[in-house]
Amino acid sequence: MDAMGGDLGPSEVVAAVQLVLADETMDPITLVGDQAVLSPLLSTAGLAGNPRVSILHASEVITMEDKPLQALKRKKDSSMVKAIDLVKTGEARVTISCGNTGALMAGSTLRLRMMDGVDRPALAAVIPREGGHFILIDAGANPEAKPEHLVHNAILGANYAKVILGVAAPRVGLLTIGTEEGKGNSLITETHDLLKRLDGVVNYAGPIEGFQVFRDTVDVVVCDGFVGNTLLKTWESLAKFITGMLKQELQANPLRIGGALLAKGAFDALKSRMNPDRYGGAPLLGVRGNILKAHGSSSRHAMANAIRAAAKIIHQDLYQHSEQDVARANALLDPPAAPAAPAS
């Protein structure tokens, strides 16, 4: 785990580790960062000498202001690079980072390379909807996607939904501007035609429109990274706007304040469902290994949830199942050529 990249500093990371290690079944955790900073924090948290937590020293940090490619070249001893390399060498099965998103995506792609059969990575975000949550993929990794990229997103997103949402056969929808056959741009129509051919690999529910996204329509919403990132940030902004507006209106007079106190349980439940800390971050899917991107401003509770999500990812073999389904899909979409007829 990259312990140095978050906005709140390594003390919050150590606090998150303290929270999750209360569970005796939690896997061992390696904190990557400055040992002179991390060792005292572990001692204060009562974790010094704990056999389930260790430190891998890294002398550098990639900051939020660093340009990703330059930072990866110049800061080879950074906590992020060394955390990614733990996955590359097999010393860790998943890496979590709250650091520079661009650097994490570039570093993961360059150092781990892509999963067999996949050309581009995708970020998967968990978003609340009517009756539960859905997976949004791609949330920003690949803004210029091709049809085959969206097909792979559908497979990667469906497998992640099985792990993180516990849905056995996730319904997959393709985000577009209309559900009529042929509606949408060429990217959408070509992707739609490909997904229809993947019966048995993807539970494809067809195209969906924006007003269906937050209904109990599908479990995975597939789109390119440009649309997905716009949707994600719009939802986050709208959630904050509605929460703030509701709070303002409920405090407008004593009668409303009294009513708000009576409904506190309902408001707390709503806040919990809309809280992005619930799942802690977004996995970068499609690379050769498991990488989880947590929010830069993640609290200890958000990071603890990210660690728990990472444990699910490795225990349920997300990578292996995804790679197998990608291979099945590619075989269906691009079957081997028939042998040439013998010469007469």
mmCIF file of C-alpha atoms in Angstrom:
data_model
loop_
_atom_site.group_PDB
_atom_site.id
_atom_site.type_symbol
_atom_site.label_atom_id
_atom_site.label_comp_id
_atom_site.label_asym_id
_atom_site.label_seq_id
_atom_site.Cartn_x
_atom_site.Cartn_y
_atom_site.Cartn_z
ATOM 1 C CA MET A 1 0.000 0.000 0.000
ATOM 2 C CA ASP A 2 1.345 3.410 -1.032
ATOM 3 C CA ALA A 3 1.389 5.133 2.370
ATOM 4 C CA MET A 4 2.615 8.550 1.249
ATOM 5 C CA GLY A 5 0.372 9.780 -1.577
ATOM 6 C CA GLY A 6 -2.841 10.884 0.150
ATOM 7 C CA ASP A 7 -3.850 14.440 1.013
ATOM 8 C CA LEU A 8 -4.225 13.600 4.721
ATOM 9 C CA GLY A 9 -0.774 12.082 5.065
ATOM 10 C CA PRO A 10 0.590 8.713 6.222
ATOM 11 C CA SER A 11 -0.892 9.031 9.712
ATOM 12 C CA GLU A 12 -4.356 8.498 8.221
ATOM 13 C CA VAL A 13 -3.100 5.447 6.309
ATOM 14 C CA VAL A 14 -1.702 3.923 9.492
ATOM 15 C CA ALA A 15 -4.995 4.631 11.277
ATOM 16 C CA ALA A 16 -6.800 2.757 8.471
ATOM 17 C CA VAL A 17 -4.467 -0.213 8.866
ATOM 18 C CA GLN A 18 -5.153 -0.191 12.604
ATOM 19 C CA LEU A 19 -8.883 -0.380 11.885
ATOM 20 C CA VAL A 20 -8.703 -3.320 9.470
ATOM 21 C CA LEU A 21 -6.185 -5.341 11.482
ATOM 22 C CA ALA A 22 -8.788 -5.596 14.223
ATOM 23 C CA ASP A 23 -10.168 -8.312 11.922
ATOM 24 C CA GLU A 24 -8.022 -11.377 12.569
ATOM 25 C CA THR A 25 -8.674 -12.709 9.059
ATOM 26 C CA MET A 26 -7.209 -9.659 7.298
ATOM 27 C CA ASP A 27 -4.225 -10.358 5.040
ATOM 28 C CA PRO A 28 -0.754 -9.003 5.865
ATOM 29 C CA ILE A 29 -0.202 -5.399 4.744
ATOM 30 C CA THR A 30 2.989 -3.778 3.485
ATOM 31 C CA LEU A 31 3.209 -0.007 3.873
ATOM 32 C CA VAL A 32 5.458 1.583 1.259
ATOM 33 C CA GLY A 33 7.009 4.908 2.237
ATOM 34 C CA ASP A 34 9.555 6.724 4.334
ATOM 35 C CA GLN A 35 10.518 4.388 7.184
ATOM 36 C CA ALA A 36 11.549 7.308 9.398
ATOM 37 C CA VAL A 37 7.983 8.631 9.139
ATOM 38 C CA LEU A 38 6.084 5.346 9.249
ATOM 39 C CA SER A 39 7.875 3.578 12.108
ATOM 40 C CA PRO A 40 6.886 6.114 14.802
ATOM 41 C CA LEU A 41 3.312 6.135 13.492
ATOM 42 C CA LEU A 42 3.101 2.348 13.783
ATOM 43 C CA SER A 43 4.488 2.547 17.320
ATOM 44 C CA THR A 44 1.915 5.146 18.318
ATOM 45 C CA ALA A 45 -0.844 2.972 16.849
ATOM 46 C CA GLY A 46 0.381 -0.053 18.797
ATOM 47 C CA LEU A 47 1.350 -1.880 15.592
ATOM 48 C CA ALA A 48 5.135 -1.971 16.005
ATOM 49 C CA GLY A 49 6.244 -5.579 15.766
ATOM 50 C CA ASN A 50 2.852 -6.753 14.496
ATOM 51 C CA PRO A 51 3.619 -9.669 12.129
ATOM 52 C CA ARG A 52 0.782 -8.642 9.789
ATOM 53 C CA VAL A 53 2.187 -5.198 8.953
ATOM 54 C CA SER A 54 5.580 -4.313 7.517
ATOM 55 C CA ILE A 55 7.347 -1.336 5.927
ATOM 56 C CA LEU A 56 9.094 -1.141 2.567
ATOM 57 C CA HIS A 57 11.235 1.985 2.568
ATOM 58 C CA ALA A 58 10.809 4.471 -0.288
ATOM 59 C CA SER A 59 12.733 7.733 -0.241
ATOM 60 C CA GLU A 60 10.544 9.701 -2.678
ATOM 61 C CA VAL A 61 6.901 10.699 -3.106
ATOM 62 C CA ILE A 62 4.975 11.471 -6.305
ATOM 63 C CA THR A 63 2.868 14.510 -5.473
ATOM 64 C CA MET A 64 -0.479 15.581 -6.894
ATOM 65 C CA GLU A 65 1.306 18.424 -8.708
ATOM 66 C CA ASP A 66 3.819 16.159 -10.480
ATOM 67 C CA LYS A 67 3.378 15.443 -14.171
ATOM 68 C CA PRO A 68 2.780 11.680 -14.333
ATOM 69 C CA LEU A 69 5.329 10.533 -16.912
ATOM 70 C CA GLN A 70 8.049 12.868 -15.694
ATOM 71 C CA ALA A 71 7.497 11.776 -12.109
ATOM 72 C CA LEU A 72 7.669 8.090 -13.028
ATOM 73 C CA LYS A 73 10.993 8.637 -14.785
ATOM 74 C CA ARG A 74 12.577 10.876 -12.149
ATOM 75 C CA LYS A 75 11.200 9.329 -8.962
ATOM 76 C CA LYS A 76 12.014 5.657 -9.384
ATOM 77 C CA ASP A 77 12.300 5.230 -5.601
ATOM 78 C CA SER A 78 8.871 6.723 -4.975
ATOM 79 C CA SER A 79 6.344 4.940 -2.773
ATOM 80 C CA MET A 80 3.923 4.613 -5.693
ATOM 81 C CA VAL A 81 6.418 3.011 -8.073
ATOM 82 C CA LYS A 82 7.687 0.600 -5.425
ATOM 83 C CA ALA A 83 4.116 -0.319 -4.439
ATOM 84 C CA ILE A 84 3.252 -1.104 -8.069
ATOM 85 C CA ASP A 85 6.420 -3.185 -8.381
ATOM 86 C CA LEU A 86 5.317 -5.344 -5.434
ATOM 87 C CA VAL A 87 2.404 -6.488 -7.610
ATOM 88 C CA LYS A 88 4.697 -6.919 -10.609
ATOM 89 C CA THR A 89 7.050 -9.231 -8.707
ATOM 90 C CA GLY A 90 4.206 -11.128 -7.043
ATOM 91 C CA GLU A 91 5.193 -9.994 -3.539
ATOM 92 C CA ALA A 92 1.756 -8.383 -3.234
ATOM 93 C CA ARG A 93 -1.490 -9.369 -4.907
ATOM 94 C CA VAL A 94 -3.011 -5.884 -4.826
ATOM 95 C CA THR A 95 -1.756 -2.325 -4.388
ATOM 96 C CA ILE A 96 -3.765 0.614 -3.033
ATOM 97 C CA SER A 97 -2.811 4.247 -3.579
ATOM 98 C CA CYS A 98 -4.433 7.591 -2.729
ATOM 99 C CA GLY A 99 -1.859 9.399 -4.863
ATOM 100 C CA ASN A 100 -1.697 11.098 -8.262
ATOM 101 C CA THR A 101 -4.292 9.341 -10.445
ATOM 102 C CA GLY A 102 -2.504 9.978 -13.736
ATOM 103 C CA ALA A 103 0.778 8.663 -12.376
ATOM 104 C CA LEU A 104 -0.909 5.579 -10.922
ATOM 105 C CA MET A 105 -2.629 4.759 -14.226
ATOM 106 C CA ALA A 106 0.497 5.404 -16.292
ATOM 107 C CA GLY A 107 2.773 3.586 -13.862
ATOM 108 C CA SER A 108 0.476 0.575 -13.629
ATOM 109 C CA THR A 109 0.089 0.346 -17.404
ATOM 110 C CA LEU A 110 3.805 0.766 -18.137
ATOM 111 C CA ARG A 111 5.186 -1.426 -15.361
ATOM 112 C CA LEU A 112 2.551 -4.167 -15.240
ATOM 113 C CA ARG A 113 1.445 -4.076 -18.892
ATOM 114 C CA MET A 114 -2.036 -5.078 -19.993
ATOM 115 C CA MET A 115 -3.999 -8.226 -19.268
ATOM 116 C CA ASP A 116 -3.895 -10.729 -22.141
ATOM 117 C CA GLY A 117 -6.486 -9.735 -24.724
ATOM 118 C CA VAL A 118 -7.120 -6.236 -23.334
ATOM 119 C CA ASP A 119 -5.768 -3.062 -24.961
ATOM 120 C CA ARG A 120 -6.788 -0.288 -22.549
ATOM 121 C CA PRO A 121 -7.353 -0.034 -18.775
ATOM 122 C CA ALA A 122 -10.592 1.178 -17.194
ATOM 123 C CA LEU A 123 -11.535 2.671 -13.827
ATOM 124 C CA ALA A 124 -14.609 1.193 -12.131
ATOM 125 C CA ALA A 125 -16.575 3.299 -9.635
ATOM 126 C CA VAL A 126 -19.389 2.149 -7.327
ATOM 127 C CA ILE A 127 -22.368 4.548 -7.350
ATOM 128 C CA PRO A 128 -25.675 4.336 -5.421
ATOM 129 C CA ARG A 129 -28.924 3.812 -7.292
ATOM 130 C CA GLU A 130 -32.494 2.834 -6.523
ATOM 131 C CA GLY A 131 -32.382 -0.307 -4.369
ATOM 132 C CA GLY A 132 -28.606 -0.673 -4.308
ATOM 133 C CA HIS A 133 -25.491 0.305 -6.243
ATOM 134 C CA PHE A 134 -24.128 -0.002 -9.772
ATOM 135 C CA ILE A 135 -20.660 -0.117 -11.320
ATOM 136 C CA LEU A 136 -19.725 2.751 -13.636
ATOM 137 C CA ILE A 137 -17.003 1.774 -16.109
ATOM 138 C CA ASP A 138 -14.997 3.557 -17.475
ATOM 139 C CA ALA A 139 -14.820 6.382 -14.929
ATOM 140 C CA GLY A 140 -11.958 8.177 -16.652
ATOM 141 C CA ALA A 141 -9.005 5.996 -17.673
ATOM 142 C CA ASN A 142 -9.627 5.874 -21.439
ATOM 143 C CA PRO A 143 -11.517 8.859 -22.896
ATOM 144 C CA GLU A 144 -11.024 7.821 -26.534
ATOM 145 C CA ALA A 145 -12.384 4.306 -26.605
ATOM 146 C CA LYS A 146 -13.026 1.925 -29.481
ATOM 147 C CA PRO A 147 -15.866 -0.652 -29.570
ATOM 148 C CA GLU A 148 -13.577 -3.482 -28.450
ATOM 149 C CA HIS A 149 -12.497 -1.378 -25.454
ATOM 150 C CA LEU A 150 -16.113 -0.956 -24.350
ATOM 151 C CA VAL A 151 -16.713 -4.686 -24.765
ATOM 152 C CA HIS A 152 -13.787 -5.378 -22.471
ATOM 153 C CA ASN A 153 -15.109 -2.734 -20.059
ATOM 154 C CA ALA A 154 -18.390 -4.629 -19.918
ATOM 155 C CA ILE A 155 -16.580 -7.862 -19.010
ATOM 156 C CA LEU A 156 -14.272 -6.227 -16.470
ATOM 157 C CA GLY A 157 -17.134 -4.294 -14.894
ATOM 158 C CA ALA A 158 -19.373 -7.354 -14.673
ATOM 159 C CA ASN A 159 -16.691 -9.362 -12.900
ATOM 160 C CA TYR A 160 -16.059 -6.506 -10.472
ATOM 161 C CA ALA A 161 -19.807 -6.297 -9.762
ATOM 162 C CA LYS A 162 -19.804 -9.995 -8.868
ATOM 163 C CA VAL A 163 -17.032 -9.376 -6.326
ATOM 164 C CA ILE A 164 -17.936 -6.042 -4.786
ATOM 165 C CA LEU A 165 -21.751 -6.068 -5.103
ATOM 166 C CA GLY A 166 -22.258 -9.820 -4.728
ATOM 167 C CA VAL A 167 -24.412 -10.065 -7.874
ATOM 168 C CA ALA A 168 -24.221 -13.501 -9.505
ATOM 169 C CA ALA A 169 -25.170 -12.419 -13.041
ATOM 170 C CA PRO A 170 -24.787 -8.620 -13.282
ATOM 171 C CA ARG A 171 -27.011 -6.875 -15.805
ATOM 172 C CA VAL A 172 -24.860 -4.826 -18.160
ATOM 173 C CA GLY A 173 -26.157 -1.700 -19.890
ATOM 174 C CA LEU A 174 -24.533 0.442 -22.582
ATOM 175 C CA LEU A 175 -25.023 4.159 -21.929
ATOM 176 C CA THR A 176 -26.402 6.039 -24.929
ATOM 177 C CA ILE A 177 -28.949 8.694 -25.911
ATOM 178 C CA GLY A 178 -31.810 6.366 -26.816
ATOM 179 C CA THR A 179 -32.752 2.711 -26.511
ATOM 180 C CA GLU A 180 -34.064 2.327 -30.050
ATOM 181 C CA GLU A 181 -32.024 0.052 -32.311
ATOM 182 C CA GLY A 182 -29.375 2.059 -34.134
ATOM 183 C CA LYS A 183 -29.659 5.096 -31.816
ATOM 184 C CA GLY A 184 -26.352 6.685 -30.853
ATOM 185 C CA ASN A 185 -23.008 7.305 -32.514
ATOM 186 C CA SER A 186 -20.903 4.718 -34.336
ATOM 187 C CA LEU A 187 -19.043 3.774 -31.147
ATOM 188 C CA ILE A 188 -22.309 2.866 -29.441
ATOM 189 C CA THR A 189 -23.918 1.039 -32.359
ATOM 190 C CA GLU A 190 -20.824 -1.055 -33.053
ATOM 191 C CA THR A 191 -20.367 -1.884 -29.368
ATOM 192 C CA HIS A 192 -24.044 -2.824 -29.083
ATOM 193 C CA ASP A 193 -23.710 -5.258 -31.993
ATOM 194 C CA LEU A 194 -20.638 -6.860 -30.412
ATOM 195 C CA LEU A 195 -22.187 -7.210 -26.953
ATOM 196 C CA LYS A 196 -25.240 -8.958 -28.410
ATOM 197 C CA ARG A 197 -22.903 -11.715 -29.610
ATOM 198 C CA LEU A 198 -21.534 -12.431 -26.139
ATOM 199 C CA ASP A 199 -24.432 -14.405 -24.683
ATOM 200 C CA GLY A 200 -23.045 -16.619 -21.931
ATOM 201 C CA VAL A 201 -20.121 -14.297 -21.267
ATOM 202 C CA VAL A 202 -21.947 -11.030 -20.499
ATOM 203 C CA ASN A 203 -25.516 -10.647 -19.269
ATOM 204 C CA TYR A 204 -26.196 -7.805 -21.699
ATOM 205 C CA ALA A 205 -29.423 -5.918 -20.964
ATOM 206 C CA GLY A 206 -29.075 -3.567 -23.940
ATOM 207 C CA PRO A 207 -28.677 0.199 -24.301
ATOM 208 C CA ILE A 208 -29.823 2.488 -21.495
ATOM 209 C CA GLU A 209 -30.441 6.231 -21.330
ATOM 210 C CA GLY A 210 -29.328 8.695 -18.695
ATOM 211 C CA PHE A 211 -32.662 8.721 -16.847
ATOM 212 C CA GLN A 212 -32.374 4.934 -16.322
ATOM 213 C CA VAL A 213 -28.919 5.013 -14.734
ATOM 214 C CA PHE A 214 -30.111 5.604 -11.166
ATOM 215 C CA ARG A 215 -33.075 3.239 -11.418
ATOM 216 C CA ASP A 216 -32.876 -0.494 -10.725
ATOM 217 C CA THR A 217 -32.232 -1.118 -14.420
ATOM 218 C CA VAL A 218 -28.703 -2.528 -14.642
ATOM 219 C CA ASP A 219 -25.800 -3.382 -12.340
ATOM 220 C CA VAL A 220 -23.040 -2.197 -14.694
ATOM 221 C CA VAL A 221 -23.129 0.974 -16.805
ATOM 222 C CA VAL A 222 -20.625 0.878 -19.675
ATOM 223 C CA CYS A 223 -19.287 3.989 -21.397
ATOM 224 C CA ASP A 224 -16.028 5.581 -22.522
ATOM 225 C CA GLY A 225 -13.840 7.386 -20.019
ATOM 226 C CA PHE A 226 -14.865 10.865 -21.170
ATOM 227 C CA VAL A 227 -18.570 10.248 -20.611
ATOM 228 C CA GLY A 228 -17.960 8.212 -17.459
ATOM 229 C CA ASN A 229 -15.780 10.794 -15.774
ATOM 230 C CA THR A 230 -18.302 13.513 -16.607
ATOM 231 C CA LEU A 231 -21.132 11.408 -15.173
ATOM 232 C CA LEU A 232 -19.164 10.556 -12.017
ATOM 233 C CA LYS A 233 -18.223 14.147 -11.238
ATOM 234 C CA THR A 234 -21.721 15.396 -12.055
ATOM 235 C CA TRP A 235 -23.214 12.861 -9.638
ATOM 236 C CA GLU A 236 -20.712 13.775 -6.896
ATOM 237 C CA SER A 237 -21.412 17.484 -7.379
ATOM 238 C CA LEU A 238 -25.180 16.953 -7.462
ATOM 239 C CA ALA A 239 -25.056 14.823 -4.298
ATOM 240 C CA LYS A 240 -23.211 17.598 -2.440
ATOM 241 C CA PHE A 241 -25.607 20.217 -3.809
ATOM 242 C CA ILE A 242 -28.721 18.310 -2.725
ATOM 243 C CA THR A 243 -27.230 17.538 0.709
ATOM 244 C CA GLY A 244 -26.326 21.186 1.267
ATOM 245 C CA MET A 245 -29.653 22.482 -0.008
ATOM 246 C CA LEU A 246 -31.587 20.008 2.165
ATOM 247 C CA LYS A 247 -29.591 21.008 5.246
ATOM 248 C CA GLN A 248 -30.222 24.691 4.541
ATOM 249 C CA GLU A 249 -33.962 24.184 4.100
ATOM 250 C CA LEU A 250 -34.296 21.992 7.212
ATOM 251 C CA GLN A 251 -32.659 24.686 9.331
ATOM 252 C CA ALA A 252 -34.872 27.467 7.979
ATOM 253 C CA ASN A 253 -37.187 27.571 11.019
ATOM 254 C CA PRO A 254 -37.741 25.807 14.372
ATOM 255 C CA LEU A 255 -40.579 23.653 13.033
ATOM 256 C CA ARG A 256 -38.400 22.221 10.291
ATOM 257 C CA ILE A 257 -35.532 21.685 12.747
ATOM 258 C CA GLY A 258 -37.881 19.641 14.930
ATOM 259 C CA GLY A 259 -38.997 17.591 11.956
ATOM 260 C CA ALA A 260 -35.384 17.021 10.930
ATOM 261 C CA LEU A 261 -34.566 15.670 14.393
ATOM 262 C CA LEU A 262 -37.442 13.216 14.140
ATOM 263 C CA ALA A 263 -36.214 12.074 10.718
ATOM 264 C CA LYS A 264 -32.532 11.915 11.713
ATOM 265 C CA GLY A 265 -32.367 8.149 11.269
ATOM 266 C CA ALA A 266 -33.601 8.393 7.683
ATOM 267 C CA PHE A 267 -31.172 11.204 6.871
ATOM 268 C CA ASP A 268 -28.257 9.257 8.373
ATOM 269 C CA ALA A 269 -29.163 6.216 6.264
ATOM 270 C CA LEU A 270 -29.341 8.359 3.131
ATOM 271 C CA LYS A 271 -25.991 9.950 3.916
ATOM 272 C CA SER A 272 -24.445 6.501 4.397
ATOM 273 C CA ARG A 273 -25.738 5.249 1.037
ATOM 274 C CA MET A 274 -24.436 8.306 -0.807
ATOM 275 C CA ASN A 275 -21.080 8.387 0.973
ATOM 276 C CA PRO A 276 -18.244 7.681 -1.525
ATOM 277 C CA ASP A 277 -16.149 6.356 1.374
ATOM 278 C CA ARG A 278 -18.338 3.251 1.506
ATOM 279 C CA TYR A 279 -16.214 1.325 -0.999
ATOM 280 C CA GLY A 280 -13.051 3.374 -0.631
ATOM 281 C CA GLY A 281 -11.969 3.764 -4.236
ATOM 282 C CA ALA A 282 -11.956 2.492 -7.802
ATOM 283 C CA PRO A 283 -9.944 -0.420 -9.207
ATOM 284 C CA LEU A 284 -7.897 0.092 -12.358
ATOM 285 C CA LEU A 285 -9.070 -2.921 -14.316
ATOM 286 C CA GLY A 286 -7.436 -4.473 -17.354
ATOM 287 C CA VAL A 287 -3.809 -4.205 -16.255
ATOM 288 C CA ARG A 288 -1.788 -7.302 -15.390
ATOM 289 C CA GLY A 289 -2.453 -7.223 -11.661
ATOM 290 C CA ASN A 290 -4.745 -5.633 -9.095
ATOM 291 C CA ILE A 291 -4.503 -1.861 -8.553
ATOM 292 C CA LEU A 292 -6.984 0.104 -6.437
ATOM 293 C CA LYS A 293 -7.165 3.902 -6.644
ATOM 294 C CA ALA A 294 -8.502 5.508 -3.463
ATOM 295 C CA HIS A 295 -9.606 9.149 -3.294
ATOM 296 C CA GLY A 296 -6.789 11.598 -2.627
ATOM 297 C CA SER A 297 -8.713 13.010 0.334
ATOM 298 C CA SER A 298 -9.625 9.589 1.742
ATOM 299 C CA SER A 299 -10.238 9.417 5.473
ATOM 300 C CA ARG A 300 -9.069 6.472 7.545
ATOM 301 C CA HIS A 301 -12.538 4.929 7.192
ATOM 302 C CA ALA A 302 -12.458 5.282 3.395
ATOM 303 C CA MET A 303 -9.009 3.714 3.224
ATOM 304 C CA ALA A 304 -10.061 0.933 5.570
ATOM 305 C CA ASN A 305 -12.941 0.180 3.215
ATOM 306 C CA ALA A 306 -10.508 0.242 0.286
ATOM 307 C CA ILE A 307 -8.336 -2.343 2.063
ATOM 308 C CA ARG A 308 -11.404 -4.518 2.678
ATOM 309 C CA ALA A 309 -12.377 -4.187 -1.004
ATOM 310 C CA ALA A 310 -8.832 -5.170 -1.979
ATOM 311 C CA ALA A 311 -9.136 -8.295 0.163
ATOM 312 C CA LYS A 312 -12.331 -9.251 -1.680
ATOM 313 C CA ILE A 313 -10.625 -8.691 -5.027
ATOM 314 C CA ILE A 314 -7.849 -11.151 -4.273
ATOM 315 C CA HIS A 315 -9.885 -13.726 -2.364
ATOM 316 C CA GLN A 316 -12.458 -13.994 -5.160
ATOM 317 C CA ASP A 317 -9.820 -14.085 -7.925
ATOM 318 C CA LEU A 318 -11.135 -11.069 -9.800
ATOM 319 C CA TYR A 319 -8.139 -10.941 -12.121
ATOM 320 C CA GLN A 320 -8.248 -14.613 -13.103
ATOM 321 C CA HIS A 321 -12.010 -14.647 -13.766
ATOM 322 C CA SER A 322 -11.790 -11.421 -15.792
ATOM 323 C CA GLU A 323 -8.937 -12.730 -17.922
ATOM 324 C CA GLN A 324 -10.812 -15.957 -18.621
ATOM 325 C CA ASP A 325 -13.967 -14.100 -19.692
ATOM 326 C CA VAL A 326 -11.987 -11.730 -21.914
ATOM 327 C CA ALA A 327 -10.421 -14.732 -23.654
ATOM 328 C CA ARG A 328 -13.865 -16.302 -24.180
ATOM 329 C CA ALA A 329 -15.261 -13.055 -25.572
ATOM 330 C CA ASN A 330 -12.338 -12.478 -27.921
ATOM 331 C CA ALA A 331 -12.687 -16.034 -29.227
ATOM 332 C CA LEU A 332 -16.388 -15.472 -29.952
ATOM 333 C CA LEU A 333 -15.809 -12.119 -31.646
ATOM 334 C CA ASP A 334 -12.708 -13.180 -33.577
ATOM 335 C CA PRO A 335 -12.903 -16.937 -34.107
ATOM 336 C CA PRO A 336 -9.883 -18.679 -35.652
ATOM 337 C CA ALA A 337 -9.838 -18.779 -39.416
ATOM 338 C CA ALA A 338 -10.929 -22.030 -41.063
ATOM 339 C CA PRO A 339 -8.063 -24.155 -42.391
ATOM 340 C CA ALA A 340 -7.283 -23.628 -46.064
ATOM 341 C CA ALA A 341 -8.695 -26.207 -48.454
ATOM 342 C CA PRO A 342 -6.102 -28.695 -49.728
ATOM 343 C CA ALA A 343 -4.731 -27.998 -53.170
ATOM 344 C CA SER A 344 -6.370 -30.027 -55.874
#
